[in-house]
PDB file of C-alpha atoms in Angstrom:
ATOM      1  CA  MET A 151     105.136 290.163 -44.230  1.00 68.00           C
ATOM      2  CA  ILE A 152     107.636 292.933 -44.462  1.00 71.00           C
ATOM      3  CA  ASN A 153     105.119 295.372 -45.850  1.00 86.00           C
ATOM      4  CA  THR A 154     102.552 294.513 -43.293  1.00 84.00           C
ATOM      5  CA  ARG A 155     105.064 295.293 -40.423  1.00 90.00           C
ATOM      6  CA  LYS A 156     105.993 298.396 -41.830  1.00 92.00           C
ATOM      7  CA  GLU A 157     102.219 299.608 -42.173  1.00 90.00           C
ATOM      8  CA  ILE A 158     101.459 298.764 -38.505  1.00 90.00           C
ATOM      9  CA  ILE A 159     104.675 300.626 -37.339  1.00 93.00           C
ATOM     10  CA  LYS A 160     103.639 303.619 -39.315  1.00 93.00           C
ATOM     11  CA  GLU A 161     100.207 303.539 -37.898  1.00 89.00           C
ATOM     12  CA  THR A 162     101.033 302.822 -34.437  1.00 90.00           C
ATOM     13  CA  LYS A 163     104.411 304.446 -34.033  1.00 93.00           C
ATOM     14  CA  ASN A 164     105.516 301.161 -32.420  1.00 95.00           C
ATOM     15  CA  ASP A 165     108.444 299.407 -33.810  1.00 93.00           C
ATOM     16  CA  LYS A 166     108.400 296.712 -31.699  1.00 92.00           C
ATOM     17  CA  ILE A 167     106.411 294.590 -34.221  1.00 92.00           C
ATOM     18  CA  ILE A 168     107.022 291.081 -35.133  1.00 92.00           C
ATOM     19  CA  VAL A 169     105.120 289.420 -37.996  1.00 91.00           C
ATOM     20  CA  LYS A 170     105.261 285.780 -38.511  1.00 93.00           C
ATOM     21  CA  LYS A 171     103.790 283.553 -41.323  1.00 94.00           C
ATOM     22  CA  LEU A 172     100.748 281.367 -40.383  1.00 96.00           C
ATOM     23  CA  ASP A 173      98.183 279.682 -42.665  1.00 97.00           C
ATOM     24  CA  LEU A 174      95.396 278.539 -40.483  1.00 98.00           C
ATOM     25  CA  GLY A 175      94.228 276.394 -43.474  1.00 97.00           C
ATOM     26  CA  SER A 176      97.106 274.141 -43.120  1.00 98.00           C
ATOM     27  CA  GLN A 177      97.828 272.027 -39.964  1.00 98.00           C
ATOM     28  CA  LYS A 178     101.347 271.886 -40.687  1.00 98.00           C
ATOM     29  CA  SER A 179     101.651 275.574 -40.871  1.00 98.00           C
ATOM     30  CA  VAL A 180      99.832 275.795 -37.460  1.00 98.00           C
ATOM     31  CA  ARG A 181     102.172 273.421 -35.964  1.00 98.00           C
ATOM     32  CA  ASP A 182     105.414 275.101 -37.266  1.00 98.00           C
ATOM     33  CA  PHE A 183     104.075 278.466 -36.249  1.00 98.00           C
ATOM     34  CA  ALA A 184     103.228 277.056 -32.693  1.00 98.00           C
ATOM     35  CA  ALA A 185     106.509 275.640 -32.451  1.00 98.00           C
ATOM     36  CA  ASP A 186     108.150 278.943 -33.196  1.00 98.00           C
ATOM     37  CA  ILE A 187     106.249 280.775 -30.780  1.00 98.00           C
ATOM     38  CA  ILE A 188     106.958 278.438 -27.929  1.00 98.00           C
ATOM     39  CA  LYS A 189     110.677 278.547 -28.986  1.00 97.00           C
ATOM     40  CA  THR A 190     110.779 282.407 -29.159  1.00 97.00           C
ATOM     41  CA  GLU A 191     108.180 283.714 -26.678  1.00 97.00           C
ATOM     42  CA  THR A 192     108.269 283.440 -23.025  1.00 97.00           C
ATOM     43  CA  LYS A 193     104.618 284.752 -22.405  1.00 97.00           C
ATOM     44  CA  ILE A 194     101.271 285.131 -24.090  1.00 98.00           C
ATOM     45  CA  ASP A 195      99.100 287.959 -22.785  1.00 98.00           C
ATOM     46  CA  VAL A 196      96.263 287.593 -25.300  1.00 98.00           C
ATOM     47  CA  LEU A 197      95.477 285.065 -28.055  1.00 98.00           C
ATOM     48  CA  ILE A 198      93.009 286.395 -30.591  1.00 98.00           C
ATOM     49  CA  HIS A 199      91.248 284.247 -33.052  1.00 98.00           C
ATOM     50  CA  ASN A 200      90.183 286.502 -35.984  1.00 94.00           C
ATOM     51  CA  ALA A 201      90.216 284.274 -38.839  1.00 86.00           C
ATOM     52  CA  GLY A 202      87.352 284.849 -41.375  1.00 85.00           C
ATOM     53  CA  MET A 203      87.433 283.479 -44.894  1.00 87.00           C
ATOM     54  CA  ALA A 204      84.487 282.791 -47.139  1.00 83.00           C
ATOM     55  CA  LEU A 205      84.098 281.069 -50.526  1.00 84.00           C
ATOM     56  CA  ALA A 206      81.458 281.435 -53.241  1.00 76.00           C
ATOM     57  CA  PHE A 207      79.504 278.737 -54.817  1.00 78.00           C
ATOM     58  CA  ARG A 208      82.388 276.130 -55.253  1.00 82.00           C
ATOM     59  CA  GLY A 209      84.417 274.984 -52.092  1.00 84.00           C
ATOM     60  CA  GLN A 210      87.908 274.008 -51.795  1.00 92.00           C
ATOM     61  CA  ASN A 211      89.723 271.350 -49.733  1.00 96.00           C
ATOM     62  CA  SER A 212      92.776 272.015 -47.702  1.00 97.00           C
ATOM     63  CA  GLU A 213      96.231 270.139 -48.084  1.00 97.00           C
ATOM     64  CA  ASP A 214      94.689 268.191 -45.069  1.00 98.00           C
ATOM     65  CA  GLY A 215      91.726 267.149 -46.899  1.00 97.00           C
ATOM     66  CA  ILE A 216      89.394 269.449 -44.789  1.00 97.00           C
ATOM     67  CA  GLU A 217      86.817 271.689 -46.415  1.00 97.00           C
ATOM     68  CA  LEU A 218      88.965 275.029 -46.526  1.00 97.00           C
ATOM     69  CA  THR A 219      86.404 277.498 -44.727  1.00 96.00           C
ATOM     70  CA  MET A 220      86.177 275.212 -41.808  1.00 97.00           C
ATOM     71  CA  ALA A 221      89.834 274.421 -41.801  1.00 98.00           C
ATOM     72  CA  THR A 222      90.849 277.957 -41.722  1.00 97.00           C
ATOM     73  CA  ASN A 223      87.821 279.673 -39.594  1.00 97.00           C
ATOM     74  CA  HIS A 224      87.555 276.680 -36.996  1.00 98.00           C
ATOM     75  CA  TYR A 225      89.955 273.866 -36.982  1.00 98.00           C
ATOM     76  CA  GLY A 226      93.105 275.927 -37.303  1.00 98.00           C
ATOM     77  CA  PRO A 227      92.131 278.131 -34.396  1.00 98.00           C
ATOM     78  CA  PHE A 228      91.219 275.090 -32.535  1.00 98.00           C
ATOM     79  CA  LEU A 229      94.642 273.265 -33.214  1.00 98.00           C
ATOM     80  CA  LEU A 230      96.600 276.254 -32.408  1.00 98.00           C
ATOM     81  CA  THR A 231      95.035 276.837 -29.108  1.00 98.00           C
ATOM     82  CA  HIS A 232      95.906 273.372 -28.092  1.00 98.00           C
ATOM     83  CA  LEU A 233      99.454 273.514 -29.096  1.00 98.00           C
ATOM     84  CA  LEU A 234      99.800 277.091 -27.009  1.00 98.00           C
ATOM     85  CA  ILE A 235      97.830 276.003 -24.197  1.00 98.00           C
ATOM     86  CA  ASP A 236     100.985 275.213 -22.036  1.00 98.00           C
ATOM     87  CA  LEU A 237     102.457 278.458 -22.594  1.00 98.00           C
ATOM     88  CA  LEU A 238      99.183 280.182 -21.961  1.00 98.00           C
ATOM     89  CA  LYS A 239      98.773 278.497 -18.618  1.00 98.00           C
ATOM     90  CA  LYS A 240     102.311 279.634 -17.593  1.00 98.00           C
ATOM     91  CA  SER A 241     101.324 283.149 -18.706  1.00 98.00           C
ATOM     92  CA  ALA A 242      98.042 283.324 -16.534  1.00 98.00           C
ATOM     93  CA  PRO A 243      96.392 285.553 -16.098  1.00 98.00           C
ATOM     94  CA  CYS A 244      95.969 285.953 -19.811  1.00 98.00           C
ATOM     95  CA  ARG A 245      93.020 286.008 -22.231  1.00 98.00           C
ATOM     96  CA  ILE A 246      91.708 284.174 -25.340  1.00 98.00           C
ATOM     97  CA  VAL A 247      89.082 286.310 -27.697  1.00 98.00           C
ATOM     98  CA  ILE A 248      87.437 284.489 -30.502  1.00 98.00           C
ATOM     99  CA  VAL A 249      85.617 286.541 -33.128  1.00 97.00           C
ATOM    100  CA  ALA A 250      82.453 284.848 -34.062  1.00 97.00           C
ATOM    101  CA  SER A 251      79.489 286.377 -35.839  1.00 94.00           C
ATOM    102  CA  GLU A 252      75.551 286.810 -35.603  1.00 93.00           C
ATOM    103  CA  LEU A 253      75.572 285.264 -38.985  1.00 92.00           C
ATOM    104  CA  TYR A 254      75.788 281.866 -37.010  1.00 94.00           C
ATOM    105  CA  ARG A 255      71.927 282.233 -36.530  1.00 95.00           C
ATOM    106  CA  LEU A 256      71.753 281.442 -40.208  1.00 93.00           C
ATOM    107  CA  ALA A 257      73.246 277.921 -39.742  1.00 95.00           C
ATOM    108  CA  SER A 258      73.365 274.753 -37.761  1.00 94.00           C
ATOM    109  CA  VAL A 259      76.342 272.429 -37.141  1.00 96.00           C
ATOM    110  CA  ASN A 260      75.893 268.968 -38.516  1.00 96.00           C
ATOM    111  CA  LEU A 261      77.779 266.621 -36.053  1.00 96.00           C
ATOM    112  CA  ASN A 262      77.560 263.806 -38.830  1.00 94.00           C
ATOM    113  CA  LYS A 263      79.229 265.976 -41.350  1.00 96.00           C
ATOM    114  CA  MET A 264      82.048 267.926 -39.409  1.00 97.00           C
ATOM    115  CA  ASN A 265      84.092 268.082 -42.585  1.00 96.00           C
ATOM    116  CA  PRO A 266      81.600 269.247 -44.992  1.00 91.00           C
ATOM    117  CA  ILE A 267      83.113 268.770 -48.198  1.00 93.00           C
ATOM    118  CA  GLY A 268      80.908 269.207 -51.447  1.00 90.00           C
ATOM    119  CA  THR A 269      78.581 271.646 -49.559  1.00 90.00           C
ATOM    120  CA  PHE A 270      76.783 273.936 -52.109  1.00 86.00           C
ATOM    121  CA  PRO A 271      77.015 276.752 -51.912  1.00 87.00           C
ATOM    122  CA  ALA A 272      80.347 276.921 -50.088  1.00 88.00           C
ATOM    123  CA  ALA A 273      79.398 280.386 -48.772  1.00 86.00           C
ATOM    124  CA  TYR A 274      77.047 278.589 -46.446  1.00 92.00           C
ATOM    125  CA  LEU A 275      80.091 277.305 -44.657  1.00 94.00           C
ATOM    126  CA  TYR A 276      81.253 280.616 -43.386  1.00 93.00           C
ATOM    127  CA  TYR A 277      77.851 280.694 -41.125  1.00 94.00           C
ATOM    128  CA  VAL A 278      78.542 277.227 -39.811  1.00 97.00           C
ATOM    129  CA  SER A 279      82.178 277.944 -38.975  1.00 97.00           C
ATOM    130  CA  LYS A 280      81.162 280.809 -37.097  1.00 97.00           C
ATOM    131  CA  TYR A 281      78.735 278.821 -35.092  1.00 97.00           C
ATOM    132  CA  ALA A 282      81.545 276.099 -34.561  1.00 98.00           C
ATOM    133  CA  ASN A 283      83.616 279.270 -33.182  1.00 98.00           C
ATOM    134  CA  ILE A 284      80.850 279.785 -30.644  1.00 98.00           C
ATOM    135  CA  TYR A 285      80.792 276.256 -29.528  1.00 98.00           C
ATOM    136  CA  PHE A 286      84.516 276.037 -29.352  1.00 98.00           C
ATOM    137  CA  ALA A 287      84.490 279.260 -27.053  1.00 98.00           C
ATOM    138  CA  ARG A 288      81.970 278.020 -24.584  1.00 98.00           C
ATOM    139  CA  GLU A 289      83.524 274.482 -24.286  1.00 98.00           C
ATOM    140  CA  LEU A 290      87.084 276.034 -24.092  1.00 98.00           C
ATOM    141  CA  ALA A 291      85.898 278.301 -21.338  1.00 98.00           C
ATOM    142  CA  ARG A 292      84.267 275.529 -19.433  1.00 98.00           C
ATOM    143  CA  ARG A 293      87.445 273.405 -19.650  1.00 98.00           C
ATOM    144  CA  LEU A 294      89.701 276.335 -18.425  1.00 98.00           C
ATOM    145  CA  ASP A 295      87.577 277.306 -15.521  1.00 97.00           C
ATOM    146  CA  GLY A 296      89.861 277.962 -12.633  1.00 95.00           C
ATOM    147  CA  THR A 297      93.157 278.303 -14.561  1.00 97.00           C
ATOM    148  CA  ASN A 298      92.999 282.235 -14.763  1.00 98.00           C
ATOM    149  CA  ILE A 299      92.506 282.179 -18.508  1.00 98.00           C
ATOM    150  CA  THR A 300      89.274 283.802 -19.591  1.00 98.00           C
ATOM    151  CA  VAL A 301      87.722 283.001 -22.846  1.00 98.00           C
ATOM    152  CA  ASN A 302      85.226 285.333 -24.414  1.00 98.00           C
ATOM    153  CA  PHE A 303      83.780 285.597 -28.131  1.00 98.00           C
ATOM    154  CA  LEU A 304      82.155 288.453 -29.924  1.00 98.00           C
ATOM    155  CA  HIS A 305      80.275 289.502 -33.002  1.00 95.00           C
ATOM    156  CA  PRO A 306      82.373 292.519 -34.552  1.00 90.00           C
ATOM    157  CA  GLY A 307      79.336 293.965 -36.563  1.00 65.00           C
ATOM    158  CA  MET A 308      78.859 294.455 -40.224  1.00 66.00           C
ATOM    159  CA  ILE A 309      82.324 295.598 -41.312  1.00 58.00           C
ATOM    160  CA  ASP A 310      83.408 296.794 -44.544  1.00 60.00           C
ATOM    161  CA  SER A 311      86.439 294.563 -44.598  1.00 62.00           C
ATOM    162  CA  GLY A 312      86.198 293.070 -47.907  1.00 59.00           C
ATOM    163  CA  ILE A 313      85.497 289.520 -47.037  1.00 57.00           C
ATOM    164  CA  TRP A 314      82.266 289.637 -48.852  1.00 54.00           C
ATOM    165  CA  ARG A 315      83.441 290.835 -52.116  1.00 56.00           C
ATOM    166  CA  ASN A 316      83.786 287.151 -53.399  1.00 54.00           C
ATOM    167  CA  ILE A 317      80.217 286.178 -52.436  1.00 54.00           C
ATOM    168  CA  PRO A 318      77.389 286.821 -55.029  1.00 54.00           C
ATOM    169  CA  PHE A 319      73.981 287.965 -54.382  1.00 55.00           C
ATOM    170  CA  PRO A 320      72.015 286.619 -52.602  1.00 54.00           C
ATOM    171  CA  LEU A 321      74.257 284.535 -50.772  1.00 50.00           C
ATOM    172  CA  ASN A 322      75.757 287.546 -48.910  1.00 56.00           C
ATOM    173  CA  TYR A 323      72.369 288.579 -47.767  1.00 56.00           C
ATOM    174  CA  PRO A 324      71.830 290.110 -45.107  1.00 56.00           C
ATOM    175  CA  MET A 325      75.278 291.635 -45.491  1.00 52.00           C
ATOM    176  CA  MET A 326      74.475 293.607 -48.715  1.00 55.00           C
ATOM    177  CA  ALA A 327      70.826 294.224 -48.013  1.00 54.00           C
ATOM    178  CA  ILE A 328      71.975 296.607 -45.549  1.00 54.00           C
ATOM    179  CA  THR A 329      73.090 300.209 -47.126  1.00 49.00           C
ATOM    180  CA  LYS A 330      77.006 299.983 -47.200  1.00 57.00           C
ATOM    181  CA  GLY A 331      76.963 303.299 -45.688  1.00 57.00           C
ATOM    182  CA  PHE A 332      75.914 301.765 -42.234  1.00 65.00           C
ATOM    183  CA  PHE A 333      79.010 299.374 -42.254  1.00 71.00           C
ATOM    184  CA  LYS A 334      81.605 299.782 -39.583  1.00 63.00           C
ATOM    185  CA  THR A 335      84.997 300.652 -40.721  1.00 77.00           C
ATOM    186  CA  PRO A 336      87.614 297.965 -39.745  1.00 69.00           C
ATOM    187  CA  LYS A 337      88.896 300.264 -36.934  1.00 78.00           C
ATOM    188  CA  GLN A 338      85.370 300.561 -35.535  1.00 74.00           C
ATOM    189  CA  GLY A 339      84.636 296.636 -36.081  1.00 69.00           C
ATOM    190  CA  ALA A 340      87.826 295.845 -33.783  1.00 86.00           C
ATOM    191  CA  GLN A 341      86.423 297.859 -30.655  1.00 93.00           C
ATOM    192  CA  THR A 342      84.883 294.793 -29.081  1.00 97.00           C
ATOM    193  CA  THR A 343      87.937 292.528 -29.730  1.00 97.00           C
ATOM    194  CA  ILE A 344      90.106 295.289 -28.254  1.00 97.00           C
ATOM    195  CA  TYR A 345      87.741 295.636 -25.398  1.00 98.00           C
ATOM    196  CA  LEU A 346      87.732 291.960 -24.765  1.00 98.00           C
ATOM    197  CA  ALA A 347      91.576 291.793 -24.979  1.00 98.00           C
ATOM    198  CA  THR A 348      92.318 294.822 -22.585  1.00 98.00           C
ATOM    199  CA  SER A 349      89.570 296.105 -20.461  1.00 98.00           C
ATOM    200  CA  ASP A 350      89.628 295.650 -16.688  1.00 98.00           C
ATOM    201  CA  ASP A 351      85.804 295.269 -16.802  1.00 98.00           C
ATOM    202  CA  VAL A 352      86.080 291.931 -18.120  1.00 98.00           C
ATOM    203  CA  ALA A 353      89.247 290.572 -16.512  1.00 97.00           C
ATOM    204  CA  ASN A 354      87.283 288.009 -14.628  1.00 97.00           C
ATOM    205  CA  VAL A 355      84.528 287.317 -17.173  1.00 98.00           C
ATOM    206  CA  SER A 356      84.754 284.204 -19.216  1.00 98.00           C
ATOM    207  CA  GLY A 357      82.401 282.240 -21.545  1.00 98.00           C
ATOM    208  CA  LYS A 358      80.219 285.156 -22.625  1.00 98.00           C
ATOM    209  CA  TYR A 359      79.323 286.385 -26.045  1.00 98.00           C
ATOM    210  CA  PHE A 360      79.736 290.152 -26.629  1.00 98.00           C
ATOM    211  CA  MET A 361      78.478 292.782 -29.285  1.00 96.00           C
ATOM    212  CA  ASP A 362      79.527 296.701 -29.241  1.00 95.00           C
ATOM    213  CA  CYS A 363      81.392 296.019 -26.020  1.00 97.00           C
ATOM    214  CA  LYS A 364      78.377 294.574 -24.243  1.00 97.00           C
ATOM    215  CA  GLU A 365      77.526 291.080 -23.289  1.00 98.00           C
ATOM    216  CA  THR A 366      74.626 289.721 -25.168  1.00 97.00           C
ATOM    217  CA  THR A 367      72.446 286.556 -25.677  1.00 97.00           C
ATOM    218  CA  LEU A 368      72.800 283.472 -27.953  1.00 98.00           C
ATOM    219  CA  ASN A 369      70.077 281.361 -29.286  1.00 97.00           C
ATOM    220  CA  ALA A 370      68.735 278.136 -27.440  1.00 97.00           C
ATOM    221  CA  ALA A 371      70.791 275.747 -29.707  1.00 97.00           C
ATOM    222  CA  ALA A 372      74.215 277.508 -29.229  1.00 97.00           C
ATOM    223  CA  MET A 373      73.678 277.280 -25.513  1.00 98.00           C
ATOM    224  CA  ASP A 374      73.623 273.321 -25.733  1.00 98.00           C
ATOM    225  CA  MET A 375      76.717 272.342 -23.927  1.00 98.00           C
ATOM    226  CA  GLU A 376      76.126 268.567 -24.905  1.00 98.00           C
ATOM    227  CA  LYS A 377      76.545 269.605 -28.682  1.00 98.00           C
ATOM    228  CA  ALA A 378      79.481 271.880 -27.835  1.00 98.00           C
ATOM    229  CA  LYS A 379      81.246 269.020 -26.140  1.00 98.00           C
ATOM    230  CA  LYS A 380      80.580 266.551 -29.351  1.00 98.00           C
ATOM    231  CA  VAL A 381      81.786 269.453 -31.749  1.00 98.00           C
ATOM    232  CA  TRP A 382      84.968 269.779 -29.633  1.00 98.00           C
ATOM    233  CA  GLU A 383      85.365 265.797 -29.632  1.00 98.00           C
ATOM    234  CA  GLU A 384      84.887 265.550 -33.433  1.00 98.00           C
ATOM    235  CA  SER A 385      87.259 268.473 -33.834  1.00 98.00           C
ATOM    236  CA  VAL A 386      89.991 266.758 -32.027  1.00 98.00           C
ATOM    237  CA  LYS A 387      89.764 263.717 -34.622  1.00 97.00           C
ATOM    238  CA  LEU A 388      89.910 266.066 -37.517  1.00 98.00           C
ATOM    239  CA  VAL A 389      93.146 268.181 -36.294  1.00 98.00           C
ATOM    240  CA  LYS A 390      94.681 264.873 -35.695  1.00 96.00           C
ATOM    241  CA  LEU A 391      95.809 265.646 -32.054  1.00 97.00           C
ATOM    242  CA  THR A 392      98.348 263.070 -30.651  1.00 94.00           C
ATOM    243  CA  ALA A 393      98.896 261.687 -27.366  1.00 94.00           C
ATOM    244  CA  SER A 394     102.216 263.882 -27.101  1.00 95.00           C
ATOM    245  CA  ASP A 395     100.110 266.965 -27.860  1.00 96.00           C
ATOM    246  CA  PRO A 396      99.137 269.287 -25.076  1.00 96.00           C
ATOM    247  CA  LYS A 397      95.739 268.540 -23.761  1.00 92.00           C
ATOM    248  CA  ILE A 398      93.005 271.042 -22.390  1.00 94.00           C
TER     249      ILE A 398
END
């Protein structure tokens, strides 16, 4: 963490950088992190969910008994948003940005198996988790309508970030089917996220999907708000939200 802070300061020439520990695959870590943020911060201008992990053939389970890819990429951000929602509302106008992926088109979300332990190959669950991100973003935007909190989500592009190094062929298709020279650098891949987090062009836009800093379309299944609502309801159960937790 100390090295990460030093690297960011060196790159940005900004020494007002605070780095905190967060394991999105652990509900305890998410709760501890959220409690610390609420204690130490008075405002959140932008909350960016950028988690993206993928396993290969064999899956793993989190300490909470949830499939680890889904726990990290979807359930952790889902829980964190709930725990921070009161501070976000006090901070309005503010923004929530969720990094999804066009790879959602290769998957579907099984409402009868929202904790898909034992799925083989486990790499497939990366696609599923990004689909869940989209349902989460759309339902979150609906629920926050009128609060002056915008929620948008995006496909960052094919990025040479290293996430696919552990995924063997052909499970990484179409990623590795494209010449690596066409991949975006991490800096290029961050541009749509930065755009949604900062641009005045989208200050009043919410519930939309973006690619290359432009609004784009989803497939018909991803537009199903009834399914988005059911994914939300099942997610509430799996992250064990209690009566004393903030509600959205």
